[in-house]
Amino acid sequence: MNRIFADLPNTIFDVMSQAARDLNAINLGQGFPEDPGPLDVREKAADAVLNGYNQYPSMMGIPELRQAVAKHYAHWHGLQLDAMSEVMITSGATEALTGAILGLVEPGDEVLLFQPMYDSYVPIIRLAGGIPKFIRLEPPHWLLPEEAVRKAITPKTKYVILNNPLNPAAVVYPRQNLEMLARICQEFDLTAICDEVWEHVVFDGREHVPLITLPGMRERTVKIGSAGKIFGLTGWKIGFVCAAPKILRVLTKAHQFITFTTAPNLQVAVAYGLGKADDYFTTMRSDLARSRDRLSDGLSKIGFPVLKSQGTYFVNVDLAPLGLNETDEAFCRRLVHDFKVAAIPVSAFYEEDHVTSVVRFCFSKKDATLDSALERLSKALHA
Ligand code: PMP
Ligand code: GLN
């Protein structure tokens, strides 16, 4: 058995969703909306499955979707991509990340990672024979620390993985901080693998800046997106990978033996959705921001120290000032068992030197769900 996988626990998302089901708890753990998603996009998928899109589509993704991705990023970010040589469709961002890591990382290569980090990166880096090097980010600002990045770099460092907007921290990195990373990538000849699945879920007029659009990064960045987050259809698992032809060519070779291709009817619907008018995306943001405010304000009123959410479906609270004498993990366990609310302990996103006082709540839920959760959370804090 391969120890890399045999020794892993089940992902915290699955553990918490299962606990929520078993205990009949309100699930503010795993990030998914309670809303069923845009009807017109779902109708396109249904129509496509009834009218022909059911056999293997092209390995790279259907041309309509690759063109729609290129057009979407040109419109939103001024990023010019050649749809045929620089865009590939995958089965979710998870597959895109796996393919990018397996396709690029060679045994002995060091890969810089910012903790807290999404849980799929490290096992795949290890599978590729790469060596993860961890840089610790901290609340309340979670900014990328230049000195620590420079200190972590050795002659073996080849890649950096950046998740922006950052799940679970709910920060949208400011341009200046990204420019620092871009300069370092060029100084040390690093390639960036950018997990930008949350690119559209940004609030308060914030702008998502794709690292690939910064000067000098166009040829050394892999940009990964996901329709799951753009349309609030997390089960669809339609991902996009964008990179210069010399990089994408290699990632294609990995993709062809991971999943080879991706459900064609869903690709048709996503191609349609990416062309929706700007107000769909801005309304989605303001609706989510309203839910964020409802949960954040409620948590503050109860007495939780709230870390303001700039993007994603998540808001965090820092338990440290409360003096509960309890780790995030213990708190989440008590919360789901005794008060029937599932949340995610942020320490699960660290591999070493854990931050153990931050708890993540998902707010992409109906008002009534958030209100019931708040009632229970109030009891938990004042028990
Ligand atoms: N990266 C991050 C940071 C995520 O939050 C998620 C999903 N929530 C993924 C990757 C995986 O995306 P997908 O569901 O498209 O595989
Ligand atoms: N990205 C989702 C979250 O952070 C979970 C995805 C998963 O369950 N693997 O909650």
Coordinates of C-alpha atoms and ligand atoms in Angstrom, one line a residue:
M1 CA 0.0 0.0 0.0
N2 CA 1.1 3.5 -0.7
R3 CA 1.8 5.1 2.7
I4 CA 1.1 8.6 1.3
F5 CA -2.5 7.7 1.1
A6 CA -2.8 4.9 3.6
D7 CA -1.8 7.2 6.4
L8 CA -4.1 10.0 5.5
P9 CA -7.3 10.7 7.5
N10 CA -10.6 11.3 5.6
T11 CA -10.8 15.0 4.6
I12 CA -12.1 17.3 7.2
F13 CA -14.9 18.3 4.8
D14 CA -16.2 14.8 4.5
V15 CA -15.8 14.1 8.2
M16 CA -17.8 17.2 9.2
S17 CA -20.5 16.7 6.5
Q18 CA -20.9 13.1 7.7
A19 CA -21.1 14.2 11.3
A20 CA -23.8 16.8 10.3
R21 CA -25.8 14.0 8.6
D22 CA -25.4 11.5 11.5
L23 CA -26.2 14.1 14.2
N24 CA -28.8 16.0 12.2
A25 CA -26.8 19.2 12.6
I26 CA -26.9 22.4 10.6
N27 CA -23.9 22.1 8.2
L28 CA -21.9 25.2 8.1
G29 CA -18.8 23.1 7.5
Q30 CA -18.1 22.0 3.9
G31 CA -18.5 24.9 1.5
F32 CA -21.6 24.6 -0.7
P33 CA -24.6 26.8 -1.3
E34 CA -28.1 25.9 -0.1
D35 CA -29.5 27.6 -3.2
P36 CA -29.8 25.1 -6.2
G37 CA -27.8 27.4 -8.6
P38 CA -28.9 29.4 -11.6
L39 CA -31.9 27.9 -13.3
D40 CA -30.9 28.9 -16.9
V41 CA -27.5 27.2 -16.5
R42 CA -29.1 24.0 -15.1
E43 CA -31.6 24.0 -17.9
K44 CA -28.8 24.2 -20.5
A45 CA -27.2 21.1 -18.9
A46 CA -30.5 19.2 -18.9
D47 CA -31.2 20.2 -22.5
A48 CA -27.7 19.1 -23.5
V49 CA -28.0 15.7 -21.9
L50 CA -31.4 15.1 -23.6
N51 CA -30.2 16.3 -27.0
G52 CA -27.0 14.6 -27.8
Y53 CA -24.1 15.6 -25.5
N54 CA -23.4 12.2 -24.0
Q55 CA -20.4 10.6 -25.7
Y56 CA -16.7 11.3 -25.0
P57 CA -16.1 14.9 -25.8
S58 CA -12.7 16.1 -26.9
M59 CA -9.9 15.4 -24.4
M60 CA -9.0 19.1 -24.0
G61 CA -12.7 20.0 -23.5
I62 CA -15.4 21.1 -25.9
P63 CA -14.2 24.0 -28.1
E64 CA -17.2 26.2 -27.1
L65 CA -16.2 26.0 -23.4
R66 CA -12.5 26.6 -24.1
Q67 CA -13.4 29.7 -26.1
A68 CA -15.9 30.8 -23.4
V69 CA -13.1 30.5 -20.8
A70 CA -10.7 32.6 -22.9
K71 CA -13.4 35.2 -23.6
H72 CA -14.4 35.4 -20.0
Y73 CA -10.9 36.1 -18.7
A74 CA -10.3 38.6 -21.5
H75 CA -13.5 40.4 -20.4
W76 CA -12.9 40.3 -16.7
H77 CA -9.1 40.5 -16.4
G78 CA -7.8 41.6 -19.8
L79 CA -6.0 38.3 -20.0
Q80 CA -5.5 37.2 -23.6
L81 CA -5.5 33.4 -24.0
D82 CA -5.4 31.3 -27.1
A83 CA -8.4 29.0 -26.5
M84 CA -6.8 26.1 -28.4
S85 CA -3.3 26.0 -27.0
E86 CA -3.7 27.7 -23.6
V87 CA -7.0 26.4 -22.1
M88 CA -8.0 22.9 -21.0
I89 CA -11.1 21.6 -19.3
T90 CA -10.7 19.2 -16.4
S91 CA -13.0 17.4 -13.9
G92 CA -13.0 20.1 -11.3
A93 CA -10.1 22.1 -10.0
T94 CA -9.1 19.1 -7.9
E95 CA -8.2 17.3 -11.1
A96 CA -6.5 20.4 -12.6
L97 CA -4.3 20.7 -9.5
T98 CA -3.5 17.0 -9.5
G99 CA -2.6 17.1 -13.2
A100 CA -0.5 20.3 -12.8
I101 CA 1.5 18.9 -9.9
L102 CA 2.0 15.5 -11.4
G103 CA 2.8 17.0 -14.8
L104 CA 5.3 19.5 -13.5
V105 CA 6.9 18.4 -10.2
E106 CA 9.9 16.1 -10.5
P107 CA 11.4 14.0 -7.7
G108 CA 13.4 16.2 -5.3
D109 CA 11.8 19.5 -6.5
E110 CA 10.8 21.7 -3.6
V111 CA 7.3 23.3 -3.7
L112 CA 6.4 26.4 -1.6
L113 CA 3.0 26.2 0.1
F114 CA 1.3 28.8 2.2
Q115 CA -0.5 27.5 5.2
P116 CA -3.5 27.4 5.7
M117 CA -3.8 25.4 2.4
Y118 CA -6.4 23.3 0.6
D119 CA -5.9 19.7 1.6
S120 CA -5.4 18.1 -1.8
Y121 CA -2.0 19.8 -2.6
V122 CA 0.4 18.0 -0.2
P123 CA -0.4 14.3 -0.9
I124 CA -0.1 14.9 -4.6
I125 CA 3.2 16.7 -4.3
R126 CA 4.5 13.8 -2.2
L127 CA 3.2 11.3 -4.8
A128 CA 5.2 13.2 -7.5
G129 CA 8.3 12.9 -5.3
G130 CA 8.3 16.6 -4.6
I131 CA 9.1 18.1 -1.2
P132 CA 6.5 20.5 0.3
K133 CA 8.0 23.6 2.1
F134 CA 5.6 25.3 4.3
I135 CA 5.2 29.0 5.0
R136 CA 2.9 30.0 7.8
L137 CA 0.2 32.7 7.4
E138 CA -1.4 34.1 10.4
P139 CA -4.6 35.8 11.4
P140 CA -5.9 38.5 11.3
H141 CA -4.4 39.6 7.9
W142 CA -3.0 36.4 6.5
L143 CA -0.7 38.3 4.1
L144 CA 2.2 36.7 2.2
P145 CA 5.3 37.3 4.3
E146 CA 8.2 38.3 2.0
E147 CA 11.0 37.4 4.4
A148 CA 9.6 34.0 5.2
V149 CA 9.2 33.2 1.5
R150 CA 12.8 34.2 0.8
K151 CA 14.0 32.1 3.7
A152 CA 12.2 29.1 2.4
I153 CA 13.8 29.2 -1.0
T154 CA 16.7 26.9 -1.8
P155 CA 18.4 25.9 -5.1
K156 CA 15.9 23.0 -5.3
T157 CA 12.8 25.3 -5.1
K158 CA 10.9 25.1 -8.4
Y159 CA 7.3 25.8 -7.7
V160 CA 5.0 27.8 -5.5
I161 CA 1.3 27.1 -5.0
L162 CA -0.9 30.1 -4.4
N163 CA -4.6 30.0 -3.5
N164 CA -6.2 33.4 -4.0
P165 CA -8.8 34.2 -2.8
L166 CA -7.7 32.0 0.1
N167 CA -9.8 29.3 1.5
P168 CA -10.2 29.1 4.5
A169 CA -8.8 32.5 5.4
A170 CA -11.3 34.4 3.2
V171 CA -8.7 37.0 2.1
V172 CA -8.4 38.4 -1.4
Y173 CA -4.7 39.3 -1.9
P174 CA -4.0 42.9 -2.7
R175 CA -2.0 43.6 -5.8
Q176 CA 1.1 44.8 -3.9
N177 CA 1.4 41.5 -2.0
L178 CA 1.0 39.6 -5.3
E179 CA 3.6 41.8 -7.0
M180 CA 6.1 40.8 -4.3
L181 CA 5.5 37.1 -5.0
A182 CA 5.7 37.7 -8.8
R183 CA 9.1 39.4 -8.3
I184 CA 10.4 36.5 -6.3
C185 CA 9.1 33.9 -8.9
Q186 CA 11.2 35.7 -11.5
E187 CA 14.2 36.2 -9.3
F188 CA 14.4 32.5 -8.4
D189 CA 12.9 31.1 -11.7
L190 CA 9.8 29.6 -10.0
T191 CA 6.6 28.6 -11.7
A192 CA 3.4 29.5 -9.9
I193 CA 0.4 27.1 -9.7
C194 CA -2.5 29.3 -8.9
D195 CA -5.7 27.9 -7.4
E196 CA -8.1 30.7 -8.2
V197 CA -11.4 28.8 -7.8
W198 CA -12.8 31.6 -5.7
E199 CA -12.0 34.3 -8.2
H200 CA -15.6 35.5 -8.6
V201 CA -16.6 35.3 -5.0
V202 CA -15.1 38.6 -3.8
F203 CA -16.9 41.3 -1.8
D204 CA -17.1 45.0 -1.2
G205 CA -15.9 46.0 -4.6
R206 CA -12.6 44.1 -4.2
E207 CA -10.8 43.1 -7.4
H208 CA -9.4 39.6 -7.9
V209 CA -5.9 39.9 -9.5
P210 CA -4.8 36.8 -11.3
L211 CA -1.1 36.3 -10.8
I212 CA -0.7 35.4 -14.5
T213 CA -1.7 38.9 -15.4
L214 CA 1.3 40.5 -13.5
P215 CA 4.3 41.6 -15.5
G216 CA 6.7 38.7 -16.2
M217 CA 4.2 35.9 -15.0
R218 CA 2.5 35.1 -18.3
E219 CA 4.9 32.3 -19.2
R220 CA 5.5 30.9 -15.6
T221 CA 2.0 30.6 -14.2
V222 CA -0.7 27.9 -14.3
K223 CA -4.1 29.5 -13.6
I224 CA -6.8 27.1 -12.3
G225 CA -10.5 27.9 -12.0
S226 CA -13.7 26.0 -11.3
A227 CA -17.3 26.4 -12.5
G228 CA -18.4 24.9 -9.2
K229 CA -17.6 28.2 -7.4
I230 CA -18.4 30.6 -10.2
F231 CA -22.0 29.3 -10.4
G232 CA -22.5 27.8 -7.0
L233 CA -22.8 24.3 -8.5
T234 CA -20.1 22.6 -6.5
G235 CA -21.0 19.0 -7.5
W236 CA -20.5 19.7 -11.2
K237 CA -16.7 19.4 -11.1
I238 CA -15.8 21.4 -14.2
G239 CA -12.4 23.0 -13.9
F240 CA -10.3 25.1 -16.2
V241 CA -6.5 25.2 -16.6
C242 CA -4.9 28.1 -18.4
A243 CA -1.2 28.2 -19.1
A244 CA 1.3 29.1 -21.9
P245 CA 1.5 26.3 -24.6
K246 CA 4.8 24.9 -23.4
I247 CA 3.3 24.3 -19.9
L248 CA -0.2 23.3 -21.0
R249 CA 1.2 20.7 -23.4
V250 CA 2.6 18.7 -20.5
L251 CA -0.5 19.1 -18.3
T252 CA -2.5 17.7 -21.2
K253 CA -0.5 14.5 -21.0
A254 CA -1.3 14.1 -17.3
H255 CA -5.0 14.9 -17.8
Q256 CA -5.3 12.3 -20.5
F257 CA -4.5 9.6 -18.0
I258 CA -6.3 11.0 -14.9
T259 CA -9.8 11.5 -16.2
F260 CA -9.2 12.0 -20.0
T261 CA -12.4 14.1 -20.3
T262 CA -15.3 15.6 -18.4
A263 CA -19.2 15.4 -18.7
P264 CA -20.1 17.1 -22.0
N265 CA -23.5 18.4 -21.0
L266 CA -22.1 20.2 -18.1
Q267 CA -19.4 21.7 -20.3
V268 CA -22.1 23.1 -22.7
A269 CA -23.9 24.7 -19.7
V270 CA -20.8 26.2 -18.3
A271 CA -19.9 27.7 -21.7
Y272 CA -23.3 29.3 -21.7
G273 CA -22.9 30.5 -18.1
L274 CA -19.5 32.1 -18.5
G275 CA -21.0 34.4 -21.2
K276 CA -23.7 35.7 -18.8
A277 CA -23.9 39.5 -18.4
D278 CA -21.8 41.2 -15.7
D279 CA -24.8 41.8 -13.5
Y280 CA -25.2 38.0 -12.9
F281 CA -21.8 38.0 -11.3
T282 CA -22.2 41.2 -9.4
T283 CA -25.6 40.1 -8.1
M284 CA -24.1 36.8 -7.0
R285 CA -21.5 38.7 -5.1
S286 CA -23.9 41.1 -3.4
D287 CA -26.3 38.3 -2.4
L288 CA -23.4 36.4 -0.9
A289 CA -22.1 39.5 0.8
R290 CA -25.5 39.9 2.4
S291 CA -25.4 36.4 3.8
R292 CA -21.8 37.0 5.0
D293 CA -23.0 40.1 6.9
R294 CA -25.9 38.3 8.4
L295 CA -23.7 35.5 9.8
S296 CA -20.8 37.8 10.7
D297 CA -23.0 40.3 12.5
G298 CA -24.8 37.6 14.3
L299 CA -21.5 36.0 15.4
S300 CA -20.2 39.3 16.6
K301 CA -23.4 40.0 18.6
I302 CA -23.1 36.6 20.3
G303 CA -19.5 37.5 21.3
F304 CA -17.3 35.7 18.7
P305 CA -14.3 37.7 17.5
V306 CA -15.0 37.7 13.8
L307 CA -12.3 38.0 11.2
K308 CA -13.8 39.9 8.3
S309 CA -14.4 37.9 5.2
Q310 CA -13.2 39.5 1.9
G311 CA -14.3 36.6 -0.3
T312 CA -15.2 32.9 -0.6
Y313 CA -18.2 31.3 1.1
F314 CA -16.6 31.5 4.5
V315 CA -16.2 33.7 7.6
N316 CA -13.7 32.8 10.4
V317 CA -13.8 33.5 14.1
D318 CA -10.7 33.6 16.3
L319 CA -11.3 31.8 19.6
A320 CA -8.0 33.0 21.1
P321 CA -9.3 36.2 22.8
L322 CA -12.2 34.2 24.4
G323 CA -9.9 32.2 26.6
L324 CA -11.9 29.0 26.2
N325 CA -8.9 26.8 26.8
E326 CA -10.0 24.7 23.9
T327 CA -8.5 24.0 20.4
D328 CA -10.4 24.8 17.3
E329 CA -10.8 21.0 16.7
A330 CA -12.2 20.4 20.2
F331 CA -14.5 23.4 19.8
C332 CA -15.8 22.0 16.5
R333 CA -16.3 18.6 17.9
R334 CA -18.2 20.0 20.9
L335 CA -20.2 22.3 18.6
V336 CA -21.4 19.5 16.3
H337 CA -22.1 17.0 19.1
D338 CA -23.7 19.1 21.7
F339 CA -25.1 22.0 19.8
K340 CA -25.7 20.5 16.3
V341 CA -23.8 23.0 14.2
A342 CA -21.0 21.7 11.9
A343 CA -18.0 24.0 11.3
I344 CA -14.4 23.5 10.1
P345 CA -11.3 23.8 12.4
V346 CA -8.8 25.8 10.4
S347 CA -5.9 23.8 11.9
A348 CA -6.9 21.1 9.4
F349 CA -5.4 23.3 6.7
Y350 CA -1.9 23.2 8.4
E351 CA 0.7 20.5 8.1
E352 CA 3.0 21.9 10.7
D353 CA 3.2 24.8 13.1
H354 CA -0.6 24.8 13.3
V355 CA -2.8 27.9 14.0
T356 CA -5.3 26.2 16.4
S357 CA -7.7 29.0 17.4
V358 CA -9.6 29.7 14.2
V359 CA -12.9 28.2 13.2
R360 CA -14.5 28.5 9.7
F361 CA -18.2 28.8 9.0
C362 CA -19.9 28.7 5.6
F363 CA -22.5 31.4 5.1
S364 CA -23.8 30.5 1.6
K365 CA -27.1 29.4 3.2
K366 CA -30.7 30.6 3.5
D367 CA -31.4 33.3 6.1
A368 CA -33.4 30.9 8.2
T369 CA -30.6 28.4 8.3
L370 CA -28.1 31.0 9.4
D371 CA -30.5 32.3 12.0
S372 CA -31.0 28.8 13.5
A373 CA -27.3 28.2 13.5
L374 CA -26.7 31.5 15.3
E375 CA -29.2 30.6 18.0
R376 CA -27.4 27.3 18.6
L377 CA -24.0 29.1 18.5
S378 CA -25.1 31.5 21.1
K379 CA -26.0 28.6 23.5
A380 CA -22.6 27.0 22.7
L381 CA -20.7 30.2 23.6
H382 CA -22.7 30.9 26.7
A383 CA -23.1 27.3 27.9
Ligands
PMP1 N1 -9.2 24.6 -4.3 C1 -9.9 25.2 -3.3 C2 -9.2 26.3 -2.6 C3 -11.2 24.9 -3.0 O1 -11.8 25.6 -2.1 C4 -11.8 23.9 -3.8 C5 -13.2 23.4 -3.5 N2 -13.9 23.9 -2.6 C6 -11.1 23.2 -4.8 C7 -9.8 23.6 -5.0 C8 -11.7 22.1 -5.6 O2 -12.5 22.5 -6.6 P1 -13.4 21.5 -7.5 O3 -14.6 21.2 -6.7 O4 -13.7 22.3 -8.7 O5 -12.6 20.3 -7.7
GLN2 N1 -13.7 23.4 -1.0 C1 -14.8 22.9 -0.1 C2 -14.6 23.6 1.3 O1 -13.5 24.2 1.5 C3 -14.8 21.5 0.1 C4 -14.4 20.6 -1.0 C5 -14.4 19.2 -0.5 O2 -15.2 18.7 0.2 N2 -13.3 18.5 -0.9 O3 -15.4 23.5 2.1

